[in-house]
CSV table of C-alpha atoms and ligand atoms in Angstrom, one decimal:
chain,number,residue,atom,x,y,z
A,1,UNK,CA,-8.1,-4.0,28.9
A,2,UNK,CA,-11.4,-4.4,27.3
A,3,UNK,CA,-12.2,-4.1,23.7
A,4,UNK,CA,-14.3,-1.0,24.1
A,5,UNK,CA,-11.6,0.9,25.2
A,6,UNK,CA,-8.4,-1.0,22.8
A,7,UNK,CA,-11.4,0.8,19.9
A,8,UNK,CA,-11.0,4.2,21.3
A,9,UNK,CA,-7.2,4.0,21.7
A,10,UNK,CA,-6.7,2.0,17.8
A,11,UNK,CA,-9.1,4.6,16.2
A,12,UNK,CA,-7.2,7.8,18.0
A,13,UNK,CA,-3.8,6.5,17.0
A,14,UNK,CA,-5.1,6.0,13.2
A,15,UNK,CA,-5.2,9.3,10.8
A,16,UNK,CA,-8.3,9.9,9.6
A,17,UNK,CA,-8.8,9.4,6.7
A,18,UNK,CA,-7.8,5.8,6.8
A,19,UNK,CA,-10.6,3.2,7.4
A,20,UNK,CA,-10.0,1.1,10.6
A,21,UNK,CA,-11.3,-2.9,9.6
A,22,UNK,CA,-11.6,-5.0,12.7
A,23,UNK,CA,-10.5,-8.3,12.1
A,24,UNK,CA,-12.7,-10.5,14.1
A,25,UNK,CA,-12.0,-13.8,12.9
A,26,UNK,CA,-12.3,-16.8,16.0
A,27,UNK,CA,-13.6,-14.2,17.9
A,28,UNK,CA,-17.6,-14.6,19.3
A,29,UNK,CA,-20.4,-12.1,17.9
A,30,UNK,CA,-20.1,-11.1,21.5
A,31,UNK,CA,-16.9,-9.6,20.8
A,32,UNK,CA,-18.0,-7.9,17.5
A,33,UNK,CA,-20.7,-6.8,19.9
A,34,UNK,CA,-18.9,-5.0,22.5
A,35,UNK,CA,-16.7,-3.0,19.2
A,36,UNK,CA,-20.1,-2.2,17.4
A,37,UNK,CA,-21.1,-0.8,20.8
A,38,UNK,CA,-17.9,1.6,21.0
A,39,UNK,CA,-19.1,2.5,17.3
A,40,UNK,CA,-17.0,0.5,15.5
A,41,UNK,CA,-19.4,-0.9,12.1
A,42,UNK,CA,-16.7,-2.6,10.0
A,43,UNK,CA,-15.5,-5.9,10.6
A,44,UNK,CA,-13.3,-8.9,9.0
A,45,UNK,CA,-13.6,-12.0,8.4
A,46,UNK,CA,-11.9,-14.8,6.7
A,47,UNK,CA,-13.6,-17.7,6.8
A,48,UNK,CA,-17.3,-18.0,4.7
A,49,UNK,CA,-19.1,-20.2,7.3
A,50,UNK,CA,-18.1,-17.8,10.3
A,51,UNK,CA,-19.0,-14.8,8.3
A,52,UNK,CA,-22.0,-16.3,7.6
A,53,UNK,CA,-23.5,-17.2,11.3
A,54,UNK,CA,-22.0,-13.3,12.6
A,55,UNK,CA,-24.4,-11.8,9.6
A,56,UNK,CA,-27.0,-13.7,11.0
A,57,UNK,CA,-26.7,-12.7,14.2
A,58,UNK,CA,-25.5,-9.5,14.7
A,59,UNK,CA,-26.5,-5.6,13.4
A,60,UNK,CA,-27.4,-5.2,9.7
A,61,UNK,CA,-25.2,-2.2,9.7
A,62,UNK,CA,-22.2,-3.9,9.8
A,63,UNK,CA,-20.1,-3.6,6.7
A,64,UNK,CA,-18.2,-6.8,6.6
A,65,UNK,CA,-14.9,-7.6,4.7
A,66,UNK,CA,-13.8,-10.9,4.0
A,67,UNK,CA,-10.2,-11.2,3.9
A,68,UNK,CA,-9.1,-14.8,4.1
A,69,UNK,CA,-8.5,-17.1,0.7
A,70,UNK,CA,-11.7,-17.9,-0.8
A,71,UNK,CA,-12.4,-21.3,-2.2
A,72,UNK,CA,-14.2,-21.1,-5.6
A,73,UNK,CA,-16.8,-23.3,-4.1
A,74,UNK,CA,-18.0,-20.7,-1.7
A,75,UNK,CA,-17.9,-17.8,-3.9
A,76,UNK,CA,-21.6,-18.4,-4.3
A,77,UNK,CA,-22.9,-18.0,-0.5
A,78,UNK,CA,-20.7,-15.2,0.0
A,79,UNK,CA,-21.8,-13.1,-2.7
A,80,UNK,CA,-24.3,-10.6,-1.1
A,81,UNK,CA,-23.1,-10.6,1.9
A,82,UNK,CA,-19.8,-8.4,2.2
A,83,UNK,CA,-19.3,-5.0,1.4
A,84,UNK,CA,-15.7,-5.4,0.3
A,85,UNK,CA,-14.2,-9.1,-0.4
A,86,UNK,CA,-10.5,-8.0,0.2
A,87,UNK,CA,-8.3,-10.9,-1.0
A,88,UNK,CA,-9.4,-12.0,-4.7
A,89,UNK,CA,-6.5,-13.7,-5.2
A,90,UNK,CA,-6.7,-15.2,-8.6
A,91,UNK,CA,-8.4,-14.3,-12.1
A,92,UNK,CA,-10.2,-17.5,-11.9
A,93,UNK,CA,-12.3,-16.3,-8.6
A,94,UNK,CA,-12.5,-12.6,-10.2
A,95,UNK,CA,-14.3,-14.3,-13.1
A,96,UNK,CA,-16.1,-16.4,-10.6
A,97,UNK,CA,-17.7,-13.7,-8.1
A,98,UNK,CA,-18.3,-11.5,-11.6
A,99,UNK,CA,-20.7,-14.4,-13.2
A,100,UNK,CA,-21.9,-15.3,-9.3
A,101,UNK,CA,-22.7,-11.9,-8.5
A,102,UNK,CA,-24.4,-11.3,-12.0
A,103,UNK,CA,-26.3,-14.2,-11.5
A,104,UNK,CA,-27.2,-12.6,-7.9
A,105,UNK,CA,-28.3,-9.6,-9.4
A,106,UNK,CA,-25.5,-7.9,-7.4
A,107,UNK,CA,-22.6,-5.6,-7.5
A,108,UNK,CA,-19.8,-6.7,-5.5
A,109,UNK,CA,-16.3,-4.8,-4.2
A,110,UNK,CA,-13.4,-6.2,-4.5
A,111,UNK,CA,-9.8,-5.3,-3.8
A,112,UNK,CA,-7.0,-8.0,-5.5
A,113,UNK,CA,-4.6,-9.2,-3.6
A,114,UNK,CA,-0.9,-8.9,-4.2
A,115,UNK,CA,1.9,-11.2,-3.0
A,116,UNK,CA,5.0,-9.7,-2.6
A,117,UNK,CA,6.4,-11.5,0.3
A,118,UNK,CA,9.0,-14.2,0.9
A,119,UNK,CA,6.1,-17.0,1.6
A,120,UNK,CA,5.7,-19.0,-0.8
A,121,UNK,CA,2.2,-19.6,1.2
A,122,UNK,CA,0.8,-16.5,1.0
A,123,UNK,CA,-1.9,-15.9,-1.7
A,124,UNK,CA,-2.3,-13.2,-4.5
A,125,UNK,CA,-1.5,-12.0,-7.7
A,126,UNK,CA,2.2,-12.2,-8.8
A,127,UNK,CA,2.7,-8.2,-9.5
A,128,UNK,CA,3.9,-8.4,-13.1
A,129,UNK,CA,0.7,-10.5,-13.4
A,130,UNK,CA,-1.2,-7.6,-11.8
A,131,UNK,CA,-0.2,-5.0,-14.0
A,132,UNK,CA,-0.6,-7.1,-17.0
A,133,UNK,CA,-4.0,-7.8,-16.2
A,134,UNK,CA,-4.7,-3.7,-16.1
A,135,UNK,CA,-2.3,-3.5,-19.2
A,136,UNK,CA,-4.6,-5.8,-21.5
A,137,UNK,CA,-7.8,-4.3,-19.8
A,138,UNK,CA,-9.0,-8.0,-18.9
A,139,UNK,CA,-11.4,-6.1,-16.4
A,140,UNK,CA,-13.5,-4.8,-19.2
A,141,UNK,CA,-15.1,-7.7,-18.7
A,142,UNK,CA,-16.6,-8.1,-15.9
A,143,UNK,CA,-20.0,-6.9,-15.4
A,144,UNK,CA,-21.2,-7.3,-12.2
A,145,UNK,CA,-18.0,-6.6,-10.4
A,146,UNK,CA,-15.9,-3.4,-9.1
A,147,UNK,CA,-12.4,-3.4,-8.3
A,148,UNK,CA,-11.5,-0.6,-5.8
A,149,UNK,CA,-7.8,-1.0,-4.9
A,150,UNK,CA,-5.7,-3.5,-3.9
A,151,UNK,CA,-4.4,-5.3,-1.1
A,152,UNK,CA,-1.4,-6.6,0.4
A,153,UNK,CA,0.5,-8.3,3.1
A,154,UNK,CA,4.3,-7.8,4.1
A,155,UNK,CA,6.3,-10.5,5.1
A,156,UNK,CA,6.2,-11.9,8.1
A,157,UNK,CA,9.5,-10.6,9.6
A,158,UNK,CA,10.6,-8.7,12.7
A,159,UNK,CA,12.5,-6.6,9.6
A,160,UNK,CA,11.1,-3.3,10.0
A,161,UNK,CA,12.8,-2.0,7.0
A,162,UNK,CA,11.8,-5.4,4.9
A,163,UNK,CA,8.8,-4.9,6.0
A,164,UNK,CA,8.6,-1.1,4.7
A,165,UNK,CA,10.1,-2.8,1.6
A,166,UNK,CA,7.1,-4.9,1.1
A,167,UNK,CA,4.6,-2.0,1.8
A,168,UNK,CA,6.5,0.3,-0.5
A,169,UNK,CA,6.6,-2.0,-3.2
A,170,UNK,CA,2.9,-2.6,-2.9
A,171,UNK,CA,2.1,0.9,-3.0
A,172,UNK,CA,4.0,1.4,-5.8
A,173,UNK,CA,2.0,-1.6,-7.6
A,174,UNK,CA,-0.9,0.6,-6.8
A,175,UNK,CA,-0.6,3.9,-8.0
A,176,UNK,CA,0.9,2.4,-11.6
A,177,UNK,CA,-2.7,1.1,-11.7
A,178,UNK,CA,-4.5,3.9,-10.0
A,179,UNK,CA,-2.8,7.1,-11.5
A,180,UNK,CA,-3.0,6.0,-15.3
A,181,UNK,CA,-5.9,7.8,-15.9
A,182,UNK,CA,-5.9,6.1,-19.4
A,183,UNK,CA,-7.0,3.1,-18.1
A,184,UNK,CA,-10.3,4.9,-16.9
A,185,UNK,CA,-10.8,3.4,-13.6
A,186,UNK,CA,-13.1,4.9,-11.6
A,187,UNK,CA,-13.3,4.6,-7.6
A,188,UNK,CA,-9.9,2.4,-7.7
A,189,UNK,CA,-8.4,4.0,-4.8
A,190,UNK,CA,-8.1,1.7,-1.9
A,191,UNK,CA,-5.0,0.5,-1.0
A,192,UNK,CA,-5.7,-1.9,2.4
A,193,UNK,CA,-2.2,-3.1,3.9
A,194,UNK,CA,-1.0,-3.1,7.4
A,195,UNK,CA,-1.8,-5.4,10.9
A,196,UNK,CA,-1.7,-5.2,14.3
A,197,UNK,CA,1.7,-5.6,14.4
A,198,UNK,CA,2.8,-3.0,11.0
A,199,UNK,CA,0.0,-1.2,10.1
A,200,UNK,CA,1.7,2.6,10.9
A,201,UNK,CA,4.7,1.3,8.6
A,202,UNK,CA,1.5,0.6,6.0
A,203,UNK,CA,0.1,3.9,6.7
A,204,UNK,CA,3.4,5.6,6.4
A,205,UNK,CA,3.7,3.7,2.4
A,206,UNK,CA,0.2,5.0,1.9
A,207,UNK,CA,-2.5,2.4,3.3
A,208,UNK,CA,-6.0,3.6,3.5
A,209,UNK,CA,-7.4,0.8,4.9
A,210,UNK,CA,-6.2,-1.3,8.2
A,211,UNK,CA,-7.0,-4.6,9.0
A,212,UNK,CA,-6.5,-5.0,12.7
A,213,UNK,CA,-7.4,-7.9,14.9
A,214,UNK,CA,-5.0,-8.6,18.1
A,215,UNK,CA,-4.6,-5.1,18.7
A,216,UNK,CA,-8.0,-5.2,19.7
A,217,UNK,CA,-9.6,-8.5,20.4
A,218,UNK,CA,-6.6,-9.9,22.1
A,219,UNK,CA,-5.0,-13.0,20.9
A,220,UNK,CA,-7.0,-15.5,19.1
A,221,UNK,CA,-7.7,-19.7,20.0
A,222,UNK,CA,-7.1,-21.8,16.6
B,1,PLP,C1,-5.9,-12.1,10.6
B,1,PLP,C2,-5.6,-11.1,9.5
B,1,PLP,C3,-5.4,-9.8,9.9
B,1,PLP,C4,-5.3,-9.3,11.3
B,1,PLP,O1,-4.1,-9.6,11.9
B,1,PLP,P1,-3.7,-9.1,13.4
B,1,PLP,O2,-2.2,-9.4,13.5
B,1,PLP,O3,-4.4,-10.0,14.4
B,1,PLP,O4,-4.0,-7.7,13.5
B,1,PLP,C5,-5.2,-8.9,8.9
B,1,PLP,N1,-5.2,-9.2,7.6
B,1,PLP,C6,-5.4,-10.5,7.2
B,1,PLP,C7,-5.4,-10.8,5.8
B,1,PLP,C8,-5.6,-11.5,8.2
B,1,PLP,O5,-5.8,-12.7,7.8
């Protein structure tokens, strides 16, 4: 089945409401091509240098998230580039985009990234480290930089209930940051979480953004 059509079928199976990211990584701009064709207009990414040549190449109304761990010393070409970077993982590259972005003359969106999986690989804030950071109102700041939700991956497990676990938990994280209005957020209210393979256990916790890649580009070539 093409990727025209798997567009049509993901975006009829997801409520609206919930923003559909198309995870295009190792895929060719050809591909992003044929989804941008069958109206799709946001795409992820998560590596800099192939985020980078798709920009180039393809439609300048493409609103492109990077999801994928960020090394402090690309920071600086990404910056401009994204309309949502979806996996700050760290304080240390919050600070980073904030004084890259400033020095771009920039805004950028961000979402933080919470681990609360078994894998020790996976990247993101710790959540008592999470709420901490709201709690002592470290984002007050940053200047050039807007944190609109978080995001979050569950473990990788054919566990459906650990999996729900995960999503829960993550959602929970969320709304202690998002619903204490005496933090005075504004536009925190993205919550992305769920894959090819979970995201209607995401949606069910809450998600309102999907990243999904396989389910629509097929399987991908390391
Ligand atoms: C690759 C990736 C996805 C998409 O995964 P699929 O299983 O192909 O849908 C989603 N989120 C992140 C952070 C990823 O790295």
């Amino acid at each position: 089945m093409g990727i025209a059509q798997n567009i049509v079928e993901v975006r009829s199976e997801i409520p609206s409401g919930v923003e559909l990211v198309a995870v295009s990584k190792f895929h060719p701009a050809s591909a992003v091509m044929e989804a941008y064709d069958a109206g799709q207009r946001c795409f992820g990414e998560s590596r800099v240098q192939e985020l980078l040549q798709k920009v180039d190449v393809l439609p300048s109304d493409i609103r492109w998230h990077f999801i994928g761990h960020l090394q402090t010393n690309k920071v600086k070409m990404l910056v401009g580039k994204t309309s949502l970077i979806e996996s700050v993982d760290s304080e240390r590259l919050l600070k980073l985009i904030d004084s890259e972005s400033a020095k771009a003359g920039v805004v950028t969106n961000v979402l933080l990234q919470v681990h609360v999986a078994q894998e020790e690989t996976k990247f993101g804030f710790y959540p008592e480290e999470l709420l901490e950071y709201f709690r002592e109102r470290r984002f007050e700041t940053l200047t050039s930089t807007h944190i609109c939700g978080i995001m979050g991956m569950a473990s990788n497990t054919d566990d459906e209930d650990r999996i729900r676990e995960d999503f829960h938990r993550i959602s929970e994280i969320f709304h202690q940051v998002a619903d204490d209005s005496a933090l005075g957020l504004r536009g925190f209210d993205k919550l992305s979480m769920g894959m090819s393979g979970d995201w209607q256990i995401a949606v069910d916790e809450g998600a309102n953004i999907v990243r999904i890649g396989t389910r629509i580009f097929g399987a991908r070539q390391y």
